[in-house]
Short mmCIF file of C-alpha atoms in Angstrom, two decimals:
data_model
loop_
_atom_site.label_atom_id
_atom_site.label_comp_id
_atom_site.label_asym_id
_atom_site.label_seq_id
_atom_site.Cartn_x
_atom_site.Cartn_y
_atom_site.Cartn_z
CA MET A 1 14.72 70.59 112.61
CA VAL A 2 12.01 72.76 111.04
CA GLN A 3 10.23 69.76 109.56
CA LEU A 4 10.62 67.75 112.78
CA ILE A 5 8.89 70.46 114.82
CA THR A 6 6.12 70.95 112.25
CA LEU A 7 5.36 67.27 111.68
CA SER A 8 5.53 66.48 115.39
CA ALA A 9 3.18 69.32 116.30
CA PHE A 10 0.42 68.24 113.92
CA THR A 11 0.92 64.53 114.62
CA ALA A 12 0.63 65.17 118.36
CA PHE A 13 -2.86 66.57 117.71
CA GLY A 14 -3.79 63.53 115.65
CA ARG A 15 -3.52 65.28 112.25
CA PHE A 16 -0.66 63.55 110.53
CA ASP A 17 -2.45 64.19 107.23
CA LEU A 18 -2.08 67.95 107.74
CA ALA A 19 1.57 67.49 108.66
CA LEU A 20 2.18 65.85 105.28
CA LEU A 21 0.39 68.66 103.47
CA ALA A 22 2.59 71.20 105.26
CA SER A 23 5.61 69.38 103.83
CA LEU A 24 4.66 70.71 100.39
CA GLY A 25 5.54 74.22 101.56
CA LEU A 26 8.42 73.10 103.75
CA PHE A 27 10.39 72.18 100.62
CA ALA A 28 11.29 75.88 100.46
CA VAL A 29 13.76 75.34 103.31
CA LEU A 30 16.01 73.40 100.90
CA TYR A 31 16.87 76.56 98.96
CA ALA A 32 19.80 78.95 99.55
CA PRO A 33 21.00 77.11 102.69
CA ASP A 34 24.42 78.81 102.65
CA ALA A 35 23.32 82.27 101.54
CA PRO A 36 23.56 85.42 103.70
CA TYR A 37 20.42 86.35 105.54
CA ARG A 38 18.84 88.86 103.12
CA ARG A 39 19.39 86.64 100.08
CA ARG A 40 18.13 83.64 102.02
CA LEU A 41 15.02 85.53 103.08
CA ILE A 42 14.27 86.63 99.52
CA VAL A 43 14.89 83.21 97.93
CA VAL A 44 13.07 81.10 100.52
CA SER A 45 10.12 83.52 100.61
CA GLY A 46 9.96 83.57 96.82
CA VAL A 47 10.10 79.78 96.58
CA ALA A 48 7.45 79.40 99.30
CA LEU A 49 5.16 81.72 97.34
CA ALA A 50 5.93 79.87 94.11
CA LEU A 51 5.11 76.52 95.74
CA PHE A 52 1.75 77.92 96.82
CA VAL A 53 1.07 79.17 93.27
CA CYS A 54 2.01 75.75 91.88
CA ALA A 55 -0.40 74.08 94.31
CA LEU A 56 -3.11 76.52 93.27
CA LEU A 57 -2.45 75.75 89.61
CA GLY A 58 -2.58 72.01 90.26
CA ILE A 59 -6.04 72.42 91.78
CA ALA A 60 -7.28 74.92 89.17
CA VAL A 61 -6.83 72.58 86.18
CA GLY A 62 -9.26 70.10 87.73
CA ASP A 63 -9.50 66.40 87.01
CA SER A 64 -8.38 66.79 83.40
CA ALA A 65 -5.20 65.05 82.29
CA PRO A 66 -4.76 67.18 79.11
CA LEU A 67 -5.15 70.42 81.09
CA LEU A 68 -2.73 69.17 83.71
CA LEU A 69 -0.23 68.33 80.97
CA VAL A 70 -0.47 71.84 79.50
CA ALA A 71 -0.04 73.37 82.95
CA VAL A 72 2.99 71.20 83.73
CA ILE A 73 4.65 71.98 80.38
CA VAL A 74 4.24 75.73 80.79
CA LEU A 75 5.19 75.63 84.47
CA SER A 76 8.28 73.47 83.90
CA SER A 77 9.62 75.70 81.14
CA ALA A 78 8.90 78.94 82.99
CA ALA A 79 10.32 77.68 86.29
CA SER A 80 13.44 76.34 84.59
CA PHE A 81 14.02 79.66 82.83
CA ALA A 82 13.43 81.75 85.95
CA CYS A 83 15.62 79.62 88.22
CA THR A 84 18.57 79.49 85.83
CA ALA A 85 18.31 83.16 84.86
CA LEU A 86 18.07 84.36 88.46
CA VAL A 87 20.72 81.86 89.66
CA VAL A 88 18.46 80.34 92.31
CA GLY A 89 20.69 77.28 92.74
CA PRO A 90 19.83 73.66 93.62
CA PRO A 91 17.30 72.15 93.76
CA SER A 92 16.27 74.87 91.30
CA ALA A 93 12.93 74.29 89.54
CA TYR A 94 12.50 70.63 90.51
CA PHE A 95 10.08 70.96 93.44
CA LEU A 96 8.07 73.60 91.60
CA MET A 97 7.58 71.23 88.67
CA LEU A 98 6.75 68.31 90.94
CA GLY A 99 4.52 70.25 93.34
CA CYS A 100 1.81 71.14 90.83
CA GLY A 101 1.26 67.51 89.81
CA VAL A 102 1.52 66.11 93.33
CA VAL A 103 -1.22 68.47 94.55
CA ASN A 104 -3.44 67.57 91.60
CA TYR A 105 -2.94 63.87 92.35
CA MET A 106 -3.66 64.32 96.07
CA VAL A 107 -6.86 66.31 95.50
CA TYR A 108 -8.37 64.38 92.59
CA GLN A 109 -7.02 60.86 93.18
CA HIS A 110 -6.91 60.75 97.00
CA ASP A 111 -9.85 63.10 97.65
CA MET A 112 -7.97 65.47 99.93
CA PRO A 113 -9.81 68.77 100.49
CA ALA A 114 -8.38 71.44 98.21
CA GLY A 115 -8.72 74.10 100.90
CA HIS A 116 -6.69 72.05 103.36
CA VAL A 117 -3.96 71.51 100.77
CA LEU A 118 -3.65 75.23 99.99
CA ILE A 119 -3.74 76.36 103.61
CA MET A 120 -1.18 73.82 104.77
CA THR A 121 1.11 74.57 101.82
CA MET A 122 1.00 78.20 102.90
CA VAL A 123 1.65 77.24 106.53
CA GLY A 124 4.58 75.04 105.53
CA GLY A 125 6.07 77.84 103.46
CA ALA A 126 5.75 80.32 106.33
CA VAL A 127 7.38 77.88 108.74
CA ALA A 128 10.21 77.34 106.22
CA VAL A 129 10.90 81.08 106.06
CA VAL A 130 10.91 81.50 109.84
CA GLY A 131 12.93 78.34 110.40
CA THR A 132 15.65 79.05 107.85
CA MET A 133 16.15 82.58 109.20
CA ALA A 134 16.34 81.28 112.76
CA GLU A 135 19.36 79.19 111.76
CA LEU A 136 21.37 82.39 111.40
CA ALA A 137 20.64 83.56 114.95
CA LEU A 138 23.82 82.07 116.44
CA GLN A 139 26.21 82.91 113.56
CA PRO A 140 24.57 85.74 111.63
CA HIS A 141 27.67 86.60 109.56
CA LEU A 142 28.98 83.10 108.82
CA PRO A 143 28.09 82.99 105.06
CA GLU A 144 29.70 86.32 104.16
CA LYS A 145 32.78 85.63 106.31
CA LYS A 146 33.34 82.32 104.49
CA ALA A 147 32.99 84.07 101.12
CA VAL A 148 35.50 86.78 102.06
CA ARG A 149 38.03 84.22 103.33
CA ALA A 150 37.71 82.23 100.11
CA ALA A 151 38.26 85.35 98.00
CA ILE A 152 41.36 86.41 99.95
CA THR A 153 42.85 82.93 99.55
CA SER A 154 42.15 82.87 95.78
CA VAL A 155 43.62 86.35 95.25
CA ASP A 156 46.76 85.46 97.22
CA THR A 157 47.25 82.38 95.05
CA TYR A 158 46.75 84.39 91.85
CA GLU A 159 49.08 87.16 93.06
CA GLU A 160 51.90 84.68 93.61
CA SER A 161 51.53 83.10 90.15
CA GLU A 162 53.74 83.85 87.16
CA PRO A 163 52.17 85.46 84.06
CA GLY A 164 51.17 83.06 81.33
CA GLU A 165 48.50 80.56 80.38
CA PRO A 166 48.38 78.72 83.76
CA ALA A 167 47.68 82.00 85.53
CA ARG A 168 44.53 82.60 83.47
CA ALA A 169 42.63 79.88 85.31
CA LEU A 170 43.77 81.36 88.62
CA GLN A 171 42.68 84.78 87.39
CA ARG A 172 39.19 83.54 86.57
CA LYS A 173 38.97 81.71 89.89
CA ALA A 174 40.06 84.81 91.82
CA SER A 175 37.66 86.98 89.85
CA ALA A 176 34.79 84.59 90.60
CA ALA A 177 35.74 84.48 94.28
CA LEU A 178 35.85 88.27 94.49
CA HIS A 179 32.50 88.44 92.76
CA GLY A 180 31.15 85.89 95.22
CA ALA A 181 32.47 87.85 98.20
CA TRP A 182 31.03 91.17 97.04
CA THR A 183 27.79 89.40 96.24
CA ALA A 184 27.67 87.86 99.72
CA LEU A 185 28.27 91.26 101.31
CA ASP A 186 25.50 92.78 99.20
CA ASP A 187 23.22 89.90 100.13
CA ALA A 188 23.99 90.40 103.83
CA ALA A 189 23.05 94.08 103.92
CA PRO A 190 20.14 94.90 106.27
CA LEU A 191 16.70 95.21 104.74
CA PHE A 192 16.17 98.31 106.88
CA PRO A 193 19.62 99.95 107.16
CA ARG A 194 18.38 102.86 109.30
CA ALA A 195 16.83 100.64 111.94
CA PRO A 196 18.60 100.63 115.33
CA TRP A 197 19.28 96.89 115.18
CA ALA A 198 21.03 97.30 111.81
CA ARG A 199 23.99 99.32 113.13
CA ARG A 200 25.86 96.37 114.58
CA ARG A 201 25.43 94.39 111.37
CA MET A 202 26.68 97.34 109.33
CA ARG A 203 29.82 97.66 111.47
CA THR A 204 30.69 94.01 110.85
CA LEU A 205 29.97 94.33 107.13
CA THR A 206 32.12 97.46 106.91
CA ALA A 207 35.08 95.56 108.39
CA LEU A 208 34.55 92.72 105.91
CA ARG A 209 34.33 95.21 103.04
CA GLU A 210 37.71 96.63 104.04
CA ASP A 211 39.20 93.13 103.97
CA ILE A 212 37.82 92.35 100.55
CA ALA A 213 38.75 95.81 99.24
CA SER A 214 42.37 95.10 100.16
CA ALA A 215 42.19 91.77 98.34
CA GLU A 216 40.63 93.39 95.29
CA HIS A 217 43.35 96.05 95.31
CA LYS A 218 45.94 93.28 95.01
CA PHE A 219 43.86 91.58 92.32
CA ASN A 220 43.67 94.76 90.22
CA VAL A 221 47.42 95.30 90.54
CA ARG A 222 48.04 91.70 89.47
CA LEU A 223 45.50 92.08 86.67
CA GLY A 224 47.39 95.12 85.41
CA ASP A 225 50.56 93.05 85.64
CA ALA A 226 48.88 90.31 83.63
CA ALA A 227 47.76 92.84 81.02
CA ALA A 228 51.29 94.21 80.69
CA HIS A 229 52.66 90.69 80.19
CA TYR A 230 49.80 89.69 77.91
CA PHE A 231 50.40 92.59 75.54
CA THR A 232 54.08 93.53 75.96
CA GLY A 233 55.80 90.71 77.83
CA ASN A 234 56.84 93.05 80.65
CA ARG A 235 56.24 92.80 84.38
CA LEU A 236 54.67 95.66 86.29
CA ASP A 237 57.20 97.57 88.41
CA THR A 238 54.98 98.10 91.44
CA ALA A 239 57.53 100.24 93.30
CA SER A 240 57.92 102.77 90.49
CA SER A 241 54.21 102.74 89.72
CA SER A 242 52.91 103.48 93.22
CA GLY A 243 51.40 106.75 92.06
CA LEU A 244 49.58 104.93 89.29
CA ILE A 245 48.25 102.33 91.71
CA ASP A 246 47.01 105.07 94.02
CA ARG A 247 44.84 106.39 91.20
CA MET A 248 42.80 103.22 91.08
CA VAL A 249 39.07 103.65 91.36
CA GLY A 250 37.43 102.70 94.64
CA SER A 251 37.36 98.96 95.04
CA ALA A 252 33.67 98.96 95.91
CA GLY A 253 32.98 99.93 92.30
CA ALA A 254 35.28 97.36 90.78
CA SER A 255 32.82 94.54 91.37
CA SER A 256 29.12 94.92 90.89
CA GLY A 257 28.16 92.27 93.42
CA ARG A 258 24.93 90.46 92.59
CA PRO A 259 23.54 91.69 89.27
CA LYS A 260 20.05 93.13 89.51
CA ALA A 261 17.21 90.81 88.54
CA ARG A 262 16.31 92.99 85.55
CA VAL A 263 19.89 92.73 84.25
CA LEU A 264 19.92 88.95 84.59
CA LEU A 265 16.51 88.59 82.96
CA SER A 266 17.34 90.95 80.10
CA HIS A 267 20.48 88.93 79.33
CA ALA A 268 18.59 85.64 79.63
CA LEU A 269 15.81 86.83 77.30
CA SER A 270 18.26 87.70 74.51
CA TRP A 271 17.90 84.91 71.96
CA PRO A 272 19.82 82.71 71.67
CA SER A 273 20.74 82.35 75.33
CA GLU A 274 21.58 79.26 77.35
CA ASN A 275 18.55 79.96 79.57
CA LEU A 276 16.09 80.01 76.66
CA VAL A 277 17.65 76.91 75.08
CA THR A 278 17.36 75.07 78.41
CA ALA A 279 13.72 76.12 78.83
CA SER A 280 12.97 75.01 75.25
CA ARG A 281 14.54 71.60 75.84
CA VAL A 282 12.51 71.22 79.03
CA ALA A 283 9.35 72.02 77.06
CA VAL A 284 10.20 69.45 74.37
CA ALA A 285 10.98 66.75 76.93
CA THR A 286 7.83 67.33 79.00
CA ILE A 287 5.65 67.37 75.87
CA ILE A 288 7.07 64.01 74.72
CA ALA A 289 6.80 62.43 78.17
CA GLY A 290 3.29 63.75 78.74
CA ILE A 291 1.94 62.61 75.38
CA VAL A 292 3.42 59.12 75.77
CA THR A 293 1.99 58.84 79.29
CA LEU A 294 -1.45 59.91 78.04
CA ALA A 295 -1.25 57.43 75.16
CA LEU A 296 -0.50 54.65 77.64
CA GLU A 297 -3.40 55.83 79.82
CA GLY A 298 -1.04 56.50 82.69
CA GLU A 299 -2.36 58.27 85.79
CA HIS A 300 0.84 60.02 86.80
CA ILE A 301 1.62 62.61 84.14
CA TYR A 302 3.31 64.76 86.76
CA TRP A 303 5.86 62.03 87.51
CA SER A 304 6.97 61.32 83.94
CA THR A 305 7.11 65.03 83.04
CA ALA A 306 9.01 65.94 86.21
CA PHE A 307 11.62 63.29 85.52
CA ALA A 308 11.85 64.34 81.89
CA ALA A 309 12.76 67.82 83.10
CA VAL A 310 14.97 66.91 86.06
CA ALA A 311 18.03 66.19 83.91
CA LEU A 312 17.57 69.34 81.83
CA HIS A 313 16.30 72.13 84.04
CA MET A 314 19.73 73.28 85.28
CA GLY A 315 21.27 73.58 81.79
CA GLY A 316 24.87 72.76 80.94
CA ALA A 317 26.59 70.75 78.24
CA ARG A 318 24.59 67.94 76.62
CA ILE A 319 27.00 65.26 77.79
CA ILE A 320 26.64 66.54 81.36
CA GLN A 321 22.85 66.50 81.02
CA SER A 322 23.05 62.92 79.74
CA TYR A 323 25.06 61.88 82.79
CA ARG A 324 22.46 63.59 84.95
CA ALA A 325 19.67 61.66 83.26
CA VAL A 326 21.38 58.32 83.91
CA ASN A 327 22.21 59.28 87.50
CA ARG A 328 18.66 60.46 88.17
CA LEU A 329 17.30 57.22 86.72
CA ALA A 330 19.52 55.16 89.03
CA GLY A 331 18.67 57.35 92.02
CA THR A 332 14.95 57.13 91.32
CA ILE A 333 14.96 53.36 90.90
CA LEU A 334 16.78 52.97 94.21
CA GLY A 335 14.43 55.52 95.76
CA ILE A 336 11.39 53.52 94.67
CA GLY A 337 13.00 50.49 96.28
CA LEU A 338 13.48 52.49 99.48
CA PHE A 339 9.81 53.49 99.37
CA THR A 340 8.90 49.81 99.07
CA LEU A 341 10.91 48.99 102.18
CA VAL A 342 9.05 51.71 104.07
CA VAL A 343 5.71 50.27 102.92
CA TRP A 344 6.67 46.75 103.95
CA SER A 345 7.64 47.96 107.42
CA SER A 346 4.03 49.16 108.03
CA PRO A 347 5.18 52.23 110.01
CA THR A 348 3.03 54.08 112.51
CA ALA A 349 2.43 57.82 112.19
CA TRP A 350 5.30 58.65 114.56
CA VAL A 351 7.68 56.32 112.73
CA LEU A 352 6.67 58.03 109.49
CA VAL A 353 7.52 61.37 111.07
CA VAL A 354 11.03 60.11 111.82
CA ILE A 355 11.35 58.67 108.30
CA LEU A 356 10.17 61.87 106.59
CA VAL A 357 12.43 64.08 108.69
CA SER A 358 15.39 61.80 108.02
CA LEU A 359 14.71 61.81 104.28
CA GLN A 360 14.49 65.60 104.13
CA LEU A 361 17.68 65.93 106.17
CA LEU A 362 19.49 63.66 103.71
CA VAL A 363 18.11 65.69 100.80
CA GLU A 364 19.45 68.88 102.41
CA LEU A 365 22.88 67.30 102.84
CA PHE A 366 23.25 66.15 99.24
CA VAL A 367 21.05 68.36 97.05
CA ALA A 368 23.69 71.05 96.43
CA LYS A 369 26.68 68.85 95.54
CA GLN A 370 25.37 65.31 94.95
CA TYR A 371 22.02 65.84 93.26
CA ALA A 372 21.85 62.27 91.96
CA LEU A 373 22.26 60.93 95.48
CA ALA A 374 19.66 63.42 96.69
CA THR A 375 17.22 61.93 94.15
CA LEU A 376 17.47 58.63 96.03
CA PHE A 377 15.87 60.33 99.05
CA ILE A 378 13.62 62.78 97.17
CA THR A 379 11.78 59.89 95.49
CA PRO A 380 10.39 58.14 98.61
CA LEU A 381 9.78 61.55 100.20
CA ALA A 382 7.63 62.66 97.26
CA LEU A 383 5.83 59.30 97.08
CA LEU A 384 4.96 59.31 100.78
CA ILE A 385 3.57 62.83 100.53
CA SER A 386 1.63 62.12 97.33
CA VAL A 387 -0.23 59.18 98.90
CA GLY A 388 -1.06 61.32 101.91
CA GLY A 389 0.64 58.95 104.31
CA GLN A 390 -1.89 56.25 103.40
CA ILE A 391 0.49 53.30 103.17
CA PRO A 392 -0.79 50.90 100.47
CA ASP A 393 -1.18 47.23 101.28
CA ASP A 394 0.46 46.22 98.01
CA PRO A 395 3.34 48.46 96.83
CA TRP A 396 3.94 46.61 93.56
CA PRO A 397 1.43 48.55 91.41
CA ILE A 398 2.92 51.86 92.56
CA MET A 399 6.44 50.57 91.96
CA GLY A 400 5.61 49.39 88.45
CA GLU A 401 3.79 52.58 87.48
CA ARG A 402 6.48 54.92 88.79
CA LEU A 403 9.27 52.88 87.21
CA LEU A 404 7.53 53.07 83.85
CA ASP A 405 6.89 56.80 84.26
CA THR A 406 10.53 57.35 85.19
CA VAL A 407 11.80 55.46 82.15
CA ILE A 408 9.44 57.46 79.91
CA GLY A 409 10.72 60.69 81.40
CA VAL A 410 14.40 59.79 81.00
CA VAL A 411 13.94 58.62 77.39
CA ALA A 412 12.12 61.88 76.62
CA ALA A 413 15.01 63.79 78.19
CA PHE A 414 17.55 61.99 75.98
CA ILE A 415 15.48 62.79 72.89
CA ALA A 416 15.36 66.47 73.84
CA ILE A 417 19.08 66.54 74.63
CA TRP A 418 20.39 64.94 71.46
CA LEU A 419 17.76 65.69 68.79
CA PHE A 420 16.70 69.21 69.72
CA GLY A 421 18.98 72.17 69.06
CA ARG A 422 22.15 70.22 68.27
CA SER A 423 23.77 73.33 66.77
CA MET A 424 22.59 75.63 69.54
CA PRO A 425 25.68 75.51 71.84
CA ALA A 426 27.92 77.09 69.20
CA LYS A 427 25.22 79.65 68.33
CA VAL A 428 24.76 80.53 71.99
CA LEU A 429 28.52 80.97 72.37
CA ARG A 430 28.75 83.25 69.32
CA ALA A 431 25.80 85.30 70.53
CA GLN A 432 27.22 85.62 74.05
CA THR A 433 30.64 86.60 72.68
CA SER A 434 28.97 89.26 70.56
CA ARG A 435 26.98 90.59 73.53
CA THR A 436 30.14 90.71 75.64
CA LEU A 437 31.90 92.82 73.02
CA ARG A 438 28.97 95.25 72.91
CA SER A 439 29.00 95.49 76.71
CA ALA A 440 32.76 96.11 76.63
CA ALA A 441 32.26 98.87 74.06
CA ALA A 442 29.70 100.54 76.31
CA PHE A 443 31.94 100.16 79.37
CA ILE A 444 35.03 101.63 77.75
CA SER A 445 33.20 104.91 77.15
CA ALA A 446 31.87 105.15 80.72
CA PRO A 447 34.05 103.05 83.07
CA ASP A 448 32.75 104.76 86.20
CA ASP A 449 29.09 104.27 85.30
CA PRO A 450 27.77 101.30 87.34
CA GLY A 451 25.30 100.29 84.60
CA PRO A 452 27.81 99.40 81.83
CA ARG A 453 30.22 97.95 84.40
CA GLU A 454 27.53 95.66 85.79
CA SER A 455 26.45 94.62 82.31
CA LEU A 456 30.02 93.82 81.23
CA TYR A 457 30.76 91.89 84.41
CA THR A 458 27.56 89.87 83.98
CA ASP A 459 28.35 89.15 80.33
CA LEU A 460 31.90 88.07 81.15
CA ARG A 461 30.69 85.58 83.73
CA LEU A 462 28.04 84.27 81.31
CA LEU A 463 30.71 83.99 78.59
CA ASP A 464 32.92 81.96 80.94
CA SER A 465 29.98 79.64 81.67
CA VAL A 466 28.94 79.17 78.03
CA THR A 467 32.55 78.71 76.85
CA GLY A 468 33.07 76.01 79.45
CA ALA A 469 29.91 74.18 78.33
CA VAL A 470 30.86 74.33 74.64
CA THR A 471 34.43 73.24 75.42
CA THR A 472 32.99 70.13 77.08
CA GLU A 473 31.07 69.33 73.89
CA GLU A 474 33.34 70.50 71.09
CA GLY A 475 36.82 70.89 72.57
CA GLY A 476 39.05 73.68 71.28
CA SER A 477 36.99 74.95 68.34
CA ASP A 478 37.47 78.39 66.77
CA ALA A 479 34.37 79.64 68.56
CA VAL A 480 35.79 78.48 71.91
CA HIS A 481 39.15 80.10 71.15
CA ASN A 482 37.49 83.38 70.21
CA GLY A 483 35.26 83.27 73.28
CA ARG A 484 38.21 82.74 75.61
CA GLU A 485 40.22 85.51 73.95
CA ILE A 486 37.33 87.96 74.19
CA ALA A 487 36.80 87.00 77.84
CA ASN A 488 40.49 87.65 78.55
CA ILE A 489 40.28 90.99 76.75
CA GLY A 490 37.21 91.91 78.79
CA TYR A 491 38.86 91.13 82.12
CA MET A 492 42.06 92.92 81.08
CA LEU A 493 40.00 95.88 79.94
CA ILE A 494 38.46 96.21 83.39
CA GLY A 495 41.89 96.05 84.99
CA THR A 496 43.73 98.40 82.61
CA ARG A 497 40.89 100.90 82.31
CA THR A 498 40.81 100.98 86.10
CA LEU A 499 44.57 101.21 86.61
CA ASP A 500 45.50 103.75 83.98
CA ALA A 501 42.43 105.78 83.07
CA ALA A 502 44.58 108.82 82.23
CA SER A 503 46.18 107.15 79.19
CA TRP A 504 42.80 106.54 77.57
CA ASN A 505 42.25 109.65 75.48
CA ASP A 506 39.12 110.18 73.41
CA ALA A 507 40.72 109.02 70.17
CA ARG A 508 41.95 105.77 71.69
CA ILE A 509 38.61 105.11 73.39
CA GLU A 510 36.75 105.59 70.10
CA LYS A 511 39.23 103.39 68.23
CA VAL A 512 38.90 100.49 70.66
CA ARG A 513 35.13 100.95 70.92
CA SER A 514 34.79 100.81 67.12
CA LEU A 515 36.94 97.69 66.97
CA MET A 516 34.71 96.01 69.53
CA ILE A 517 31.51 96.97 67.72
CA ASN A 518 32.94 95.70 64.41
CA ALA A 519 34.11 92.47 66.05
CA SER A 520 30.65 92.00 67.55
CA GLU A 521 29.07 92.38 64.11
CA GLU A 522 31.68 90.05 62.60
CA ILE A 523 30.76 87.31 65.06
CA GLY A 524 27.10 87.81 64.22
CA ALA A 525 27.97 87.28 60.56
CA GLY A 526 29.78 84.03 61.30
CA GLY A 527 33.15 85.15 62.59
CA ARG A 528 35.14 84.63 59.37
CA ASP A 529 37.71 87.33 60.20
CA MET A 530 37.65 87.07 63.98
CA ASP A 531 41.38 86.33 64.28
CA THR A 532 42.16 89.60 62.51
CA ARG A 533 39.67 91.49 64.69
CA ILE A 534 41.12 90.05 67.88
CA ASP A 535 44.69 90.87 66.81
CA ALA A 536 43.65 94.46 66.12
CA LEU A 537 41.94 94.70 69.51
CA LEU A 538 45.03 93.37 71.25
CA ALA A 539 47.24 95.87 69.45
CA GLN A 540 45.03 98.79 70.42
CA LEU A 541 44.76 97.68 74.02
CA ALA A 542 48.54 97.20 74.14
CA ALA A 543 48.95 100.77 72.96
CA SER A 544 46.74 101.86 75.86
CA ILE A 545 48.93 100.20 78.49
CA ARG A 546 52.06 102.16 79.25
CA ILE A 547 52.50 100.86 82.77
CA THR A 548 56.18 99.94 82.51
CA GLU A 549 57.11 103.29 81.00
CA ARG A 550 55.90 105.31 84.01
#
């Protein structure tokens, strides 16, 4: 709807060219479509600003292919790192990487005025911000209500499960859902809480917080039950332990919600991290694709480099990235064919408006869950914008060039995936396991301090993510086993430290903390005695849980 209004307005005044330029900023509307209003405002505004900066960079490097290549390499790596570290979500860094090169091509190959490009990119970004916020006018609390309902359902399922290995997956799912619900409520908080119009929003959020607090209460009780079974094989007698349950800390402190940007960035900047490995692979792939394109005297460096990065910029296991590369290749080839059909139809300006709006709508529908299918529609959309709506008489040269550039990009991606950092997944897992143990050691000494709690919760979620990626590649290796055990210990620690803080005397705290520090150092040294360390940790934590004896 936002793009339809914008394109129609400029086309009605006979400036379809300006409408296309505005589309460069309108890409921001694709981000955070299901997020609560404050998060949506921050993400869409940030992306709109980033798109403008990318356009400015594309103009600043001038008509120099080597300079453009350097700019694209740096931009692709930085954007990939920032988007994965800050959990921006699909389409992540893709349009930032593509935007810089598209603007350079439009200005220096199609002679579009640089000033017009920058102004209209800014206008498009502003319209995207206003338009995406207007969508929440009718149902302002829909995103956070959906998140709370999902969390309650997940907790109920976990609560009804029997202790044991199958329940661990339900535990992680419930924990993630609770985290998502608290995060959504944090994201929905008013920017100006003291403003008169914020009171009604706060009343609704307070009611939702009470609902999720009740669910988290049940989760913590079940987590204590799981800990008792995990260490002693006993079930928690809830009736006889009601006094213990009443001493739980406030549920608002049990989940940290969305981690602060500085926390996410500090974790991501700790080498080796999945974020830095992903950014490094993106750099390698774009360097290879760019150099090959220059050697072949290609004119579309931005296309080959963007498609070298598109399979890599969201991270994940190498086999998953390989599937992405193949899917993106298929989607792009079909997208080029779709662009050819548009060219052959010789559309008028108004028909192009309908086509562009339809393409962007299809991208919005599929970009979050079916990215490969979204690529089918992104490709003709990007091509139509890059040529400034000037439909070529003969589409075959463009088809041939873009197909070649796409193949170069995908081959470069495969090289980066399988020849660069082959041992990095296991190293990243060991490093993340070590960091999680250090965070747990800090938390155990100050469980009510939001800083260590937030750091531990962030590390546990990162450990879950990295363990899953390494499991996909290596199966049940020792590193995966250790990572899963440490993750379970971390989650149990949060539950037991919350449920029964009184039983944690200074001597026990210091003993468990020392074990965690030693285990962290052991992993850093290669993890030769990790099984012994984990057994000792389990024994000490079991000694700290006297739930069934109360």
